[in-house]
Amino acid sequence: LFSYINSDEATIPNCKTHCQDTREGKYPSCRGCDHYVVCTKYGMLHQKLCPVGRQWDDHKKACRAKSSTCPNNR
């Protein structure tokens, strides 16, 4: 079995590719700093995109102009 690994996946701490055994909430996406995921209480993952020019800040749990949790602030 092969899986594609996004170049950001290795650099975004705690990024999520699935929500199995994960609490309901918002988390960083492995797709990049301008994405985040919403995990539902049923284990479903929903990919979300931040507005243009914004990055996911996992400490604030919001898309911000400058992220404190995005590696190299991409």
mmCIF file with all atom_site columns, N, CA and C in Angstrom:
data_model
loop_
_atom_site.group_PDB
_atom_site.id
_atom_site.type_symbol
_atom_site.label_atom_id
_atom_site.label_alt_id
_atom_site.label_comp_id
_atom_site.label_asym_id
_atom_site.label_entity_id
_atom_site.label_seq_id
_atom_site.pdbx_PDB_ins_code
_atom_site.Cartn_x
_atom_site.Cartn_y
_atom_site.Cartn_z
_atom_site.occupancy
_atom_site.B_iso_or_equiv
_atom_site.pdbx_formal_charge
_atom_site.auth_seq_id
_atom_site.auth_comp_id
_atom_site.auth_asym_id
_atom_site.auth_atom_id
_atom_site.pdbx_PDB_model_num
ATOM 1   N N  . LEU A 1 1  ? 0.828   -1.178 0.000  1.00 0.00 ? 1  LEU A N  1
ATOM 2   C CA . LEU A 1 1  ? 0.000   0.000  0.000  1.00 0.00 ? 1  LEU A CA 1
ATOM 3   C C  . LEU A 1 1  ? 0.870   1.238  0.000  1.00 0.00 ? 1  LEU A C  1
ATOM 4   N N  . PHE A 1 2  ? 0.616   2.157  -0.904 1.00 0.00 ? 2  PHE A N  1
ATOM 5   C CA . PHE A 1 2  ? 1.384   3.393  -0.979 1.00 0.00 ? 2  PHE A CA 1
ATOM 6   C C  . PHE A 1 2  ? 0.498   4.557  -0.583 1.00 0.00 ? 2  PHE A C  1
ATOM 7   N N  . SER A 1 3  ? 1.100   5.565  0.018  1.00 0.00 ? 3  SER A N  1
ATOM 8   C CA . SER A 1 3  ? 0.346   6.776  0.340  1.00 0.00 ? 3  SER A CA 1
ATOM 9   C C  . SER A 1 3  ? 1.180   7.991  -0.019 1.00 0.00 ? 3  SER A C  1
ATOM 10  N N  . TYR A 1 4  ? 0.530   8.979  -0.533 1.00 0.00 ? 4  TYR A N  1
ATOM 11  C CA . TYR A 1 4  ? 1.184   10.231 -0.889 1.00 0.00 ? 4  TYR A CA 1
ATOM 12  C C  . TYR A 1 4  ? 1.359   11.065 0.368  1.00 0.00 ? 4  TYR A C  1
ATOM 13  N N  . ILE A 1 5  ? 2.553   11.595 0.580  1.00 0.00 ? 5  ILE A N  1
ATOM 14  C CA . ILE A 1 5  ? 2.802   12.473 1.721  1.00 0.00 ? 5  ILE A CA 1
ATOM 15  C C  . ILE A 1 5  ? 3.103   13.862 1.210  1.00 0.00 ? 5  ILE A C  1
ATOM 16  N N  . ASN A 1 6  ? 2.267   14.778 1.560  1.00 0.00 ? 6  ASN A N  1
ATOM 17  C CA . ASN A 1 6  ? 2.445   16.184 1.224  1.00 0.00 ? 6  ASN A CA 1
ATOM 18  C C  . ASN A 1 6  ? 3.739   16.668 1.860  1.00 0.00 ? 6  ASN A C  1
ATOM 19  N N  . SER A 1 7  ? 4.485   17.557 1.204  1.00 0.00 ? 7  SER A N  1
ATOM 20  C CA . SER A 1 7  ? 5.739   18.050 1.770  1.00 0.00 ? 7  SER A CA 1
ATOM 21  C C  . SER A 1 7  ? 5.522   18.762 3.096  1.00 0.00 ? 7  SER A C  1
ATOM 22  N N  . ASP A 1 8  ? 4.338   19.338 3.318  1.00 0.00 ? 8  ASP A N  1
ATOM 23  C CA . ASP A 1 8  ? 4.032   19.998 4.585  1.00 0.00 ? 8  ASP A CA 1
ATOM 24  C C  . ASP A 1 8  ? 3.733   18.989 5.687  1.00 0.00 ? 8  ASP A C  1
ATOM 25  N N  . GLU A 1 9  ? 3.331   17.775 5.301  1.00 0.00 ? 9  GLU A N  1
ATOM 26  C CA . GLU A 1 9  ? 2.873   16.798 6.289  1.00 0.00 ? 9  GLU A CA 1
ATOM 27  C C  . GLU A 1 9  ? 3.937   16.508 7.343  1.00 0.00 ? 9  GLU A C  1
ATOM 28  N N  . ALA A 1 10 ? 5.189   16.457 6.936  1.00 0.00 ? 10 ALA A N  1
ATOM 29  C CA . ALA A 1 10 ? 6.257   16.156 7.878  1.00 0.00 ? 10 ALA A CA 1
ATOM 30  C C  . ALA A 1 10 ? 6.613   17.372 8.735  1.00 0.00 ? 10 ALA A C  1
ATOM 31  N N  . THR A 1 11 ? 6.157   18.559 8.349  1.00 0.00 ? 11 THR A N  1
ATOM 32  C CA . THR A 1 11 ? 6.568   19.764 9.064  1.00 0.00 ? 11 THR A CA 1
ATOM 33  C C  . THR A 1 11 ? 5.464   20.430 9.873  1.00 0.00 ? 11 THR A C  1
ATOM 34  N N  . ILE A 1 12 ? 4.220   20.059 9.663  1.00 0.00 ? 12 ILE A N  1
ATOM 35  C CA . ILE A 1 12 ? 3.116   20.655 10.417 1.00 0.00 ? 12 ILE A CA 1
ATOM 36  C C  . ILE A 1 12 ? 2.835   19.787 11.636 1.00 0.00 ? 12 ILE A C  1
ATOM 37  N N  . PRO A 1 13 ? 3.142   20.306 12.822 1.00 0.00 ? 13 PRO A N  1
ATOM 38  C CA . PRO A 1 13 ? 2.948   19.494 14.025 1.00 0.00 ? 13 PRO A CA 1
ATOM 39  C C  . PRO A 1 13 ? 1.477   19.119 14.250 1.00 0.00 ? 13 PRO A C  1
ATOM 40  N N  . ASN A 1 14 ? 1.250   17.878 14.618 1.00 0.00 ? 14 ASN A N  1
ATOM 41  C CA . ASN A 1 14 ? -0.085  17.371 14.968 1.00 0.00 ? 14 ASN A CA 1
ATOM 42  C C  . ASN A 1 14 ? -1.108  17.472 13.844 1.00 0.00 ? 14 ASN A C  1
ATOM 43  N N  . CYS A 1 15 ? -0.647  17.510 12.589 1.00 0.00 ? 15 CYS A N  1
ATOM 44  C CA . CYS A 1 15 ? -1.605  17.603 11.492 1.00 0.00 ? 15 CYS A CA 1
ATOM 45  C C  . CYS A 1 15 ? -2.417  16.321 11.400 1.00 0.00 ? 15 CYS A C  1
ATOM 46  N N  . LYS A 1 16 ? -3.632  16.446 10.883 1.00 0.00 ? 16 LYS A N  1
ATOM 47  C CA . LYS A 1 16 ? -4.570  15.317 10.826 1.00 0.00 ? 16 LYS A CA 1
ATOM 48  C C  . LYS A 1 16 ? -4.871  14.926 9.387  1.00 0.00 ? 16 LYS A C  1
ATOM 49  N N  . THR A 1 17 ? -4.873  13.617 9.152  1.00 0.00 ? 17 THR A N  1
ATOM 50  C CA . THR A 1 17 ? -5.315  13.069 7.870  1.00 0.00 ? 17 THR A CA 1
ATOM 51  C C  . THR A 1 17 ? -6.576  12.244 8.055  1.00 0.00 ? 17 THR A C  1
ATOM 52  N N  . HIS A 1 18 ? -6.934  11.975 9.321  1.00 0.00 ? 18 HIS A N  1
ATOM 53  C CA . HIS A 1 18 ? -8.159  11.253 9.650  1.00 0.00 ? 18 HIS A CA 1
ATOM 54  C C  . HIS A 1 18 ? -8.568  11.646 11.068 1.00 0.00 ? 18 HIS A C  1
ATOM 55  N N  . CYS A 1 19 ? -9.775  11.292 11.436 1.00 0.00 ? 19 CYS A N  1
ATOM 56  C CA . CYS A 1 19 ? -10.290 11.663 12.760 1.00 0.00 ? 19 CYS A CA 1
ATOM 57  C C  . CYS A 1 19 ? -10.587 10.458 13.646 1.00 0.00 ? 19 CYS A C  1
ATOM 58  N N  . GLN A 1 20 ? -10.169 9.296  13.225 1.00 0.00 ? 20 GLN A N  1
ATOM 59  C CA . GLN A 1 20 ? -10.374 8.100  14.036 1.00 0.00 ? 20 GLN A CA 1
ATOM 60  C C  . GLN A 1 20 ? -9.654  8.272  15.369 1.00 0.00 ? 20 GLN A C  1
ATOM 61  N N  . ASP A 1 21 ? -10.339 8.010  16.465 1.00 0.00 ? 21 ASP A N  1
ATOM 62  C CA . ASP A 1 21 ? -9.786  8.141  17.819 1.00 0.00 ? 21 ASP A CA 1
ATOM 63  C C  . ASP A 1 21 ? -9.315  9.566  18.136 1.00 0.00 ? 21 ASP A C  1
ATOM 64  N N  . THR A 1 22 ? -9.984  10.551 17.552 1.00 0.00 ? 22 THR A N  1
ATOM 65  C CA . THR A 1 22 ? -9.650  11.965 17.768 1.00 0.00 ? 22 THR A CA 1
ATOM 66  C C  . THR A 1 22 ? -10.873 12.671 18.329 1.00 0.00 ? 22 THR A C  1
ATOM 67  N N  . ARG A 1 23 ? -10.674 13.533 19.295 1.00 0.00 ? 23 ARG A N  1
ATOM 68  C CA . ARG A 1 23 ? -11.785 14.290 19.883 1.00 0.00 ? 23 ARG A CA 1
ATOM 69  C C  . ARG A 1 23 ? -12.376 15.258 18.867 1.00 0.00 ? 23 ARG A C  1
ATOM 70  N N  . GLU A 1 24 ? -13.637 15.547 19.027 1.00 0.00 ? 24 GLU A N  1
ATOM 71  C CA . GLU A 1 24 ? -14.331 16.517 18.189 1.00 0.00 ? 24 GLU A CA 1
ATOM 72  C C  . GLU A 1 24 ? -13.620 17.863 18.320 1.00 0.00 ? 24 GLU A C  1
ATOM 73  N N  . GLY A 1 25 ? -13.408 18.544 17.187 1.00 0.00 ? 25 GLY A N  1
ATOM 74  C CA . GLY A 1 25 ? -12.783 19.861 17.227 1.00 0.00 ? 25 GLY A CA 1
ATOM 75  C C  . GLY A 1 25 ? -12.068 20.214 15.941 1.00 0.00 ? 25 GLY A C  1
ATOM 76  N N  . LYS A 1 26 ? -11.327 21.304 15.978 1.00 0.00 ? 26 LYS A N  1
ATOM 77  C CA . LYS A 1 26 ? -10.573 21.792 14.819 1.00 0.00 ? 26 LYS A CA 1
ATOM 78  C C  . LYS A 1 26 ? -9.094  21.515 15.036 1.00 0.00 ? 26 LYS A C  1
ATOM 79  N N  . TYR A 1 27 ? -8.421  21.091 13.936 1.00 0.00 ? 27 TYR A N  1
ATOM 80  C CA . TYR A 1 27 ? -7.023  20.689 13.998 1.00 0.00 ? 27 TYR A CA 1
ATOM 81  C C  . TYR A 1 27 ? -6.284  21.149 12.750 1.00 0.00 ? 27 TYR A C  1
ATOM 82  N N  . PRO A 1 28 ? -4.941  21.202 12.796 1.00 0.00 ? 28 PRO A N  1
ATOM 83  C CA . PRO A 1 28 ? -4.184  21.536 11.587 1.00 0.00 ? 28 PRO A CA 1
ATOM 84  C C  . PRO A 1 28 ? -4.336  20.428 10.538 1.00 0.00 ? 28 PRO A C  1
ATOM 85  N N  . SER A 1 29 ? -4.379  20.824 9.294  1.00 0.00 ? 29 SER A N  1
ATOM 86  C CA . SER A 1 29 ? -4.445  19.881 8.187  1.00 0.00 ? 29 SER A CA 1
ATOM 87  C C  . SER A 1 29 ? -3.043  19.600 7.668  1.00 0.00 ? 29 SER A C  1
ATOM 88  N N  . CYS A 1 30 ? -2.828  18.414 7.156  1.00 0.00 ? 30 CYS A N  1
ATOM 89  C CA . CYS A 1 30 ? -1.548  18.074 6.535  1.00 0.00 ? 30 CYS A CA 1
ATOM 90  C C  . CYS A 1 30 ? -1.449  18.633 5.116  1.00 0.00 ? 30 CYS A C  1
ATOM 91  N N  . ARG A 1 31 ? -2.524  19.233 4.632  1.00 0.00 ? 31 ARG A N  1
ATOM 92  C CA . ARG A 1 31 ? -2.520  19.801 3.269  1.00 0.00 ? 31 ARG A CA 1
ATOM 93  C C  . ARG A 1 31 ? -1.726  21.092 3.174  1.00 0.00 ? 31 ARG A C  1
ATOM 94  N N  . GLY A 1 32 ? -1.518  21.767 4.288  1.00 0.00 ? 32 GLY A N  1
ATOM 95  C CA . GLY A 1 32 ? -0.756  23.015 4.262  1.00 0.00 ? 32 GLY A CA 1
ATOM 96  C C  . GLY A 1 32 ? -1.264  23.986 5.301  1.00 0.00 ? 32 GLY A C  1
ATOM 97  N N  . CYS A 1 33 ? -0.544  25.060 5.470  1.00 0.00 ? 33 CYS A N  1
ATOM 98  C CA . CYS A 1 33 ? -0.855  26.038 6.515  1.00 0.00 ? 33 CYS A CA 1
ATOM 99  C C  . CYS A 1 33 ? -2.156  26.803 6.255  1.00 0.00 ? 33 CYS A C  1
ATOM 100 N N  . ASP A 1 34 ? -2.623  26.810 5.016  1.00 0.00 ? 34 ASP A N  1
ATOM 101 C CA . ASP A 1 34 ? -3.863  27.524 4.705  1.00 0.00 ? 34 ASP A CA 1
ATOM 102 C C  . ASP A 1 34 ? -5.092  26.623 4.807  1.00 0.00 ? 34 ASP A C  1
ATOM 103 N N  . HIS A 1 35 ? -4.913  25.423 5.343  1.00 0.00 ? 35 HIS A N  1
ATOM 104 C CA . HIS A 1 35 ? -6.008  24.472 5.552  1.00 0.00 ? 35 HIS A CA 1
ATOM 105 C C  . HIS A 1 35 ? -6.114  24.099 7.030  1.00 0.00 ? 35 HIS A C  1
ATOM 106 N N  . TYR A 1 36 ? -7.280  23.622 7.404  1.00 0.00 ? 36 TYR A N  1
ATOM 107 C CA . TYR A 1 36 ? -7.484  23.006 8.717  1.00 0.00 ? 36 TYR A CA 1
ATOM 108 C C  . TYR A 1 36 ? -8.558  21.948 8.561  1.00 0.00 ? 36 TYR A C  1
ATOM 109 N N  . VAL A 1 37 ? -8.714  21.104 9.567  1.00 0.00 ? 37 VAL A N  1
ATOM 110 C CA . VAL A 1 37 ? -9.749  20.078 9.509  1.00 0.00 ? 37 VAL A CA 1
ATOM 111 C C  . VAL A 1 37 ? -10.674 20.214 10.704 1.00 0.00 ? 37 VAL A C  1
ATOM 112 N N  . VAL A 1 38 ? -11.909 19.791 10.485 1.00 0.00 ? 38 VAL A N  1
ATOM 113 C CA . VAL A 1 38 ? -12.888 19.711 11.564 1.00 0.00 ? 38 VAL A CA 1
ATOM 114 C C  . VAL A 1 38 ? -13.209 18.231 11.742 1.00 0.00 ? 38 VAL A C  1
ATOM 115 N N  . CYS A 1 39 ? -12.978 17.736 12.943 1.00 0.00 ? 39 CYS A N  1
ATOM 116 C CA . CYS A 1 39 ? -13.331 16.359 13.279 1.00 0.00 ? 39 CYS A CA 1
ATOM 117 C C  . CYS A 1 39 ? -14.668 16.383 14.011 1.00 0.00 ? 39 CYS A C  1
ATOM 118 N N  . THR A 1 40 ? -15.587 15.541 13.569 1.00 0.00 ? 40 THR A N  1
ATOM 119 C CA . THR A 1 40 ? -16.897 15.472 14.212 1.00 0.00 ? 40 THR A CA 1
ATOM 120 C C  . THR A 1 40 ? -16.884 14.439 15.323 1.00 0.00 ? 40 THR A C  1
ATOM 121 N N  . LYS A 1 41 ? -17.914 14.455 16.127 1.00 0.00 ? 41 LYS A N  1
ATOM 122 C CA . LYS A 1 41 ? -18.004 13.478 17.214 1.00 0.00 ? 41 LYS A CA 1
ATOM 123 C C  . LYS A 1 41 ? -18.195 12.061 16.690 1.00 0.00 ? 41 LYS A C  1
ATOM 124 N N  . TYR A 1 42 ? -18.528 11.931 15.407 1.00 0.00 ? 42 TYR A N  1
ATOM 125 C CA . TYR A 1 42 ? -18.702 10.622 14.783 1.00 0.00 ? 42 TYR A CA 1
ATOM 126 C C  . TYR A 1 42 ? -17.440 10.150 14.057 1.00 0.00 ? 42 TYR A C  1
ATOM 127 N N  . GLY A 1 43 ? -16.334 10.904 14.185 1.00 0.00 ? 43 GLY A N  1
ATOM 128 C CA . GLY A 1 43 ? -15.082 10.522 13.555 1.00 0.00 ? 43 GLY A CA 1
ATOM 129 C C  . GLY A 1 43 ? -14.937 10.930 12.106 1.00 0.00 ? 43 GLY A C  1
ATOM 130 N N  . MET A 1 44 ? -15.836 11.785 11.633 1.00 0.00 ? 44 MET A N  1
ATOM 131 C CA . MET A 1 44 ? -15.759 12.272 10.247 1.00 0.00 ? 44 MET A CA 1
ATOM 132 C C  . MET A 1 44 ? -14.781 13.439 10.170 1.00 0.00 ? 44 MET A C  1
ATOM 133 N N  . LEU A 1 45 ? -14.031 13.518 9.078  1.00 0.00 ? 45 LEU A N  1
ATOM 134 C CA . LEU A 1 45 ? -13.084 14.604 8.844  1.00 0.00 ? 45 LEU A CA 1
ATOM 135 C C  . LEU A 1 45 ? -13.609 15.499 7.733  1.00 0.00 ? 45 LEU A C  1
ATOM 136 N N  . HIS A 1 46 ? -13.611 16.806 7.972  1.00 0.00 ? 46 HIS A N  1
ATOM 137 C CA . HIS A 1 46 ? -13.997 17.786 6.957  1.00 0.00 ? 46 HIS A CA 1
ATOM 138 C C  . HIS A 1 46 ? -12.824 18.730 6.752  1.00 0.00 ? 46 HIS A C  1
ATOM 139 N N  . GLN A 1 47 ? -12.288 18.746 5.515  1.00 0.00 ? 47 GLN A N  1
ATOM 140 C CA . GLN A 1 47 ? -11.202 19.661 5.178  1.00 0.00 ? 47 GLN A CA 1
ATOM 141 C C  . GLN A 1 47 ? -11.782 21.056 4.971  1.00 0.00 ? 47 GLN A C  1
ATOM 142 N N  . LYS A 1 48 ? -11.114 22.064 5.515  1.00 0.00 ? 48 LYS A N  1
ATOM 143 C CA . LYS A 1 48 ? -11.545 23.452 5.353  1.00 0.00 ? 48 LYS A CA 1
ATOM 144 C C  . LYS A 1 48 ? -10.371 24.278 4.862  1.00 0.00 ? 48 LYS A C  1
ATOM 145 N N  . LEU A 1 49 ? -10.662 25.338 4.131  1.00 0.00 ? 49 LEU A N  1
ATOM 146 C CA . LEU A 1 49 ? -9.650  26.239 3.596  1.00 0.00 ? 49 LEU A CA 1
ATOM 147 C C  . LEU A 1 49 ? -9.798  27.601 4.258  1.00 0.00 ? 49 LEU A C  1
ATOM 148 N N  . CYS A 1 50 ? -8.691  28.127 4.734  1.00 0.00 ? 50 CYS A N  1
ATOM 149 C CA . CYS A 1 50 ? -8.713  29.480 5.309  1.00 0.00 ? 50 CYS A CA 1
ATOM 150 C C  . CYS A 1 50 ? -8.944  30.499 4.192  1.00 0.00 ? 50 CYS A C  1
ATOM 151 N N  . PRO A 1 51 ? -9.479  31.672 4.530  1.00 0.00 ? 51 PRO A N  1
ATOM 152 C CA . PRO A 1 51 ? -9.603  32.733 3.529  1.00 0.00 ? 51 PRO A CA 1
ATOM 153 C C  . PRO A 1 51 ? -8.227  33.095 2.955  1.00 0.00 ? 51 PRO A C  1
ATOM 154 N N  . VAL A 1 52 ? -8.216  33.647 1.765  1.00 0.00 ? 52 VAL A N  1
ATOM 155 C CA . VAL A 1 52 ? -6.974  34.030 1.089  1.00 0.00 ? 52 VAL A CA 1
ATOM 156 C C  . VAL A 1 52 ? -6.120  34.902 2.007  1.00 0.00 ? 52 VAL A C  1
ATOM 157 N N  . GLY A 1 53 ? -4.847  34.560 2.092  1.00 0.00 ? 53 GLY A N  1
ATOM 158 C CA . GLY A 1 53 ? -3.913  35.336 2.896  1.00 0.00 ? 53 GLY A CA 1
ATOM 159 C C  . GLY A 1 53 ? -3.897  34.972 4.375  1.00 0.00 ? 53 GLY A C  1
ATOM 160 N N  . ARG A 1 54 ? -4.680  33.973 4.766  1.00 0.00 ? 54 ARG A N  1
ATOM 161 C CA . ARG A 1 54 ? -4.752  33.546 6.176  1.00 0.00 ? 54 ARG A CA 1
ATOM 162 C C  . ARG A 1 54 ? -4.139  32.163 6.329  1.00 0.00 ? 54 ARG A C  1
ATOM 163 N N  . GLN A 1 55 ? -3.674  31.867 7.549  1.00 0.00 ? 55 GLN A N  1
ATOM 164 C CA . GLN A 1 55 ? -3.099  30.570 7.882  1.00 0.00 ? 55 GLN A CA 1
ATOM 165 C C  . GLN A 1 55 ? -3.726  30.063 9.167  1.00 0.00 ? 55 GLN A C  1
ATOM 166 N N  . TRP A 1 56 ? -3.801  28.747 9.297  1.00 0.00 ? 56 TRP A N  1
ATOM 167 C CA . TRP A 1 56 ? -4.369  28.141 10.498 1.00 0.00 ? 56 TRP A CA 1
ATOM 168 C C  . TRP A 1 56 ? -3.399  28.325 11.665 1.00 0.00 ? 56 TRP A C  1
ATOM 169 N N  . ASP A 1 57 ? -3.896  28.872 12.761 1.00 0.00 ? 57 ASP A N  1
ATOM 170 C CA . ASP A 1 57 ? -3.128  28.992 13.999 1.00 0.00 ? 57 ASP A CA 1
ATOM 171 C C  . ASP A 1 57 ? -3.770  28.043 15.003 1.00 0.00 ? 57 ASP A C  1
ATOM 172 N N  . ASP A 1 58 ? -3.062  26.975 15.328 1.00 0.00 ? 58 ASP A N  1
ATOM 173 C CA . ASP A 1 58 ? -3.662  25.954 16.180 1.00 0.00 ? 58 ASP A CA 1
ATOM 174 C C  . ASP A 1 58 ? -3.804  26.402 17.630 1.00 0.00 ? 58 ASP A C  1
ATOM 175 N N  . HIS A 1 59 ? -3.005  27.361 18.074 1.00 0.00 ? 59 HIS A N  1
ATOM 176 C CA . HIS A 1 59 ? -3.178  27.886 19.436 1.00 0.00 ? 59 HIS A CA 1
ATOM 177 C C  . HIS A 1 59 ? -4.465  28.700 19.543 1.00 0.00 ? 59 HIS A C  1
ATOM 178 N N  . LYS A 1 60 ? -4.783  29.470 18.510 1.00 0.00 ? 60 LYS A N  1
ATOM 179 C CA . LYS A 1 60 ? -5.994  30.302 18.494 1.00 0.00 ? 60 LYS A CA 1
ATOM 180 C C  . LYS A 1 60 ? -7.205  29.542 17.968 1.00 0.00 ? 60 LYS A C  1
ATOM 181 N N  . LYS A 1 61 ? -6.944  28.377 17.328 1.00 0.00 ? 61 LYS A N  1
ATOM 182 C CA . LYS A 1 61 ? -8.009  27.578 16.690 1.00 0.00 ? 61 LYS A CA 1
ATOM 183 C C  . LYS A 1 61 ? -8.798  28.424 15.691 1.00 0.00 ? 61 LYS A C  1
ATOM 184 N N  . ALA A 1 62 ? -8.038  29.195 14.886 1.00 0.00 ? 62 ALA A N  1
ATOM 185 C CA . ALA A 1 62 ? -8.656  30.095 13.906 1.00 0.00 ? 62 ALA A CA 1
ATOM 186 C C  . ALA A 1 62 ? -7.660  30.407 12.791 1.00 0.00 ? 62 ALA A C  1
ATOM 187 N N  . CYS A 1 63 ? -8.197  30.855 11.659 1.00 0.00 ? 63 CYS A N  1
ATOM 188 C CA . CYS A 1 63 ? -7.359  31.339 10.563 1.00 0.00 ? 63 CYS A CA 1
ATOM 189 C C  . CYS A 1 63 ? -6.949  32.769 10.892 1.00 0.00 ? 63 CYS A C  1
ATOM 190 N N  . ARG A 1 64 ? -5.648  33.042 10.818 1.00 0.00 ? 64 ARG A N  1
ATOM 191 C CA . ARG A 1 64 ? -5.118  34.349 11.198 1.00 0.00 ? 64 ARG A CA 1
ATOM 192 C C  . ARG A 1 64 ? -4.210  34.867 10.089 1.00 0.00 ? 64 ARG A C  1
ATOM 193 N N  . ALA A 1 65 ? -3.962  36.174 10.092 1.00 0.00 ? 65 ALA A N  1
ATOM 194 C CA . ALA A 1 65 ? -3.055  36.756 9.114  1.00 0.00 ? 65 ALA A CA 1
ATOM 195 C C  . ALA A 1 65 ? -1.638  36.208 9.302  1.00 0.00 ? 65 ALA A C  1
ATOM 196 N N  . LYS A 1 66 ? -1.256  35.954 10.550 1.00 0.00 ? 66 LYS A N  1
ATOM 197 C CA . LYS A 1 66 ? 0.044   35.376 10.854 1.00 0.00 ? 66 LYS A CA 1
ATOM 198 C C  . LYS A 1 66 ? -0.172  34.268 11.876 1.00 0.00 ? 66 LYS A C  1
ATOM 199 N N  . SER A 1 67 ? 0.335   33.087 11.582 1.00 0.00 ? 67 SER A N  1
ATOM 200 C CA . SER A 1 67 ? 0.136   31.919 12.453 1.00 0.00 ? 67 SER A CA 1
ATOM 201 C C  . SER A 1 67 ? 1.353   31.708 13.360 1.00 0.00 ? 67 SER A C  1
ATOM 202 N N  . SER A 1 68 ? 1.078   31.437 14.618 1.00 0.00 ? 68 SER A N  1
ATOM 203 C CA . SER A 1 68 ? 2.174   31.124 15.541 1.00 0.00 ? 68 SER A CA 1
ATOM 204 C C  . SER A 1 68 ? 2.525   29.634 15.501 1.00 0.00 ? 68 SER A C  1
ATOM 205 N N  . THR A 1 69 ? 1.717   28.827 14.809 1.00 0.00 ? 69 THR A N  1
ATOM 206 C CA . THR A 1 69 ? 1.940   27.383 14.787 1.00 0.00 ? 69 THR A CA 1
ATOM 207 C C  . THR A 1 69 ? 2.306   26.838 13.410 1.00 0.00 ? 69 THR A C  1
ATOM 208 N N  . CYS A 1 70 ? 2.333   27.673 12.407 1.00 0.00 ? 70 CYS A N  1
ATOM 209 C CA . CYS A 1 70 ? 2.693   27.234 11.070 1.00 0.00 ? 70 CYS A CA 1
ATOM 210 C C  . CYS A 1 70 ? 4.221   27.280 10.924 1.00 0.00 ? 70 CYS A C  1
ATOM 211 N N  . PRO A 1 71 ? 4.843   26.142 10.591 1.00 0.00 ? 71 PRO A N  1
ATOM 212 C CA . PRO A 1 71 ? 6.294   26.129 10.418 1.00 0.00 ? 71 PRO A CA 1
ATOM 213 C C  . PRO A 1 71 ? 6.735   27.149 9.371  1.00 0.00 ? 71 PRO A C  1
ATOM 214 N N  . ASN A 1 72 ? 7.737   27.896 9.689  1.00 0.00 ? 72 ASN A N  1
ATOM 215 C CA . ASN A 1 72 ? 8.284   28.928 8.780  1.00 0.00 ? 72 ASN A CA 1
ATOM 216 C C  . ASN A 1 72 ? 7.254   29.944 8.362  1.00 0.00 ? 72 ASN A C  1
ATOM 217 N N  . ASN A 1 73 ? 6.125   29.966 9.030  1.00 0.00 ? 73 ASN A N  1
ATOM 218 C CA . ASN A 1 73 ? 5.061   30.942 8.761  1.00 0.00 ? 73 ASN A CA 1
ATOM 219 C C  . ASN A 1 73 ? 4.750   31.064 7.285  1.00 0.00 ? 73 ASN A C  1
ATOM 220 N N  . ARG A 1 74 ? 4.527   29.928 6.620  1.00 0.00 ? 74 ARG A N  1
ATOM 221 C CA . ARG A 1 74 ? 4.270   29.913 5.167  1.00 0.00 ? 74 ARG A CA 1
ATOM 222 C C  . ARG A 1 74 ? 2.957   30.545 4.834  1.00 0.00 ? 74 ARG A C  1
#
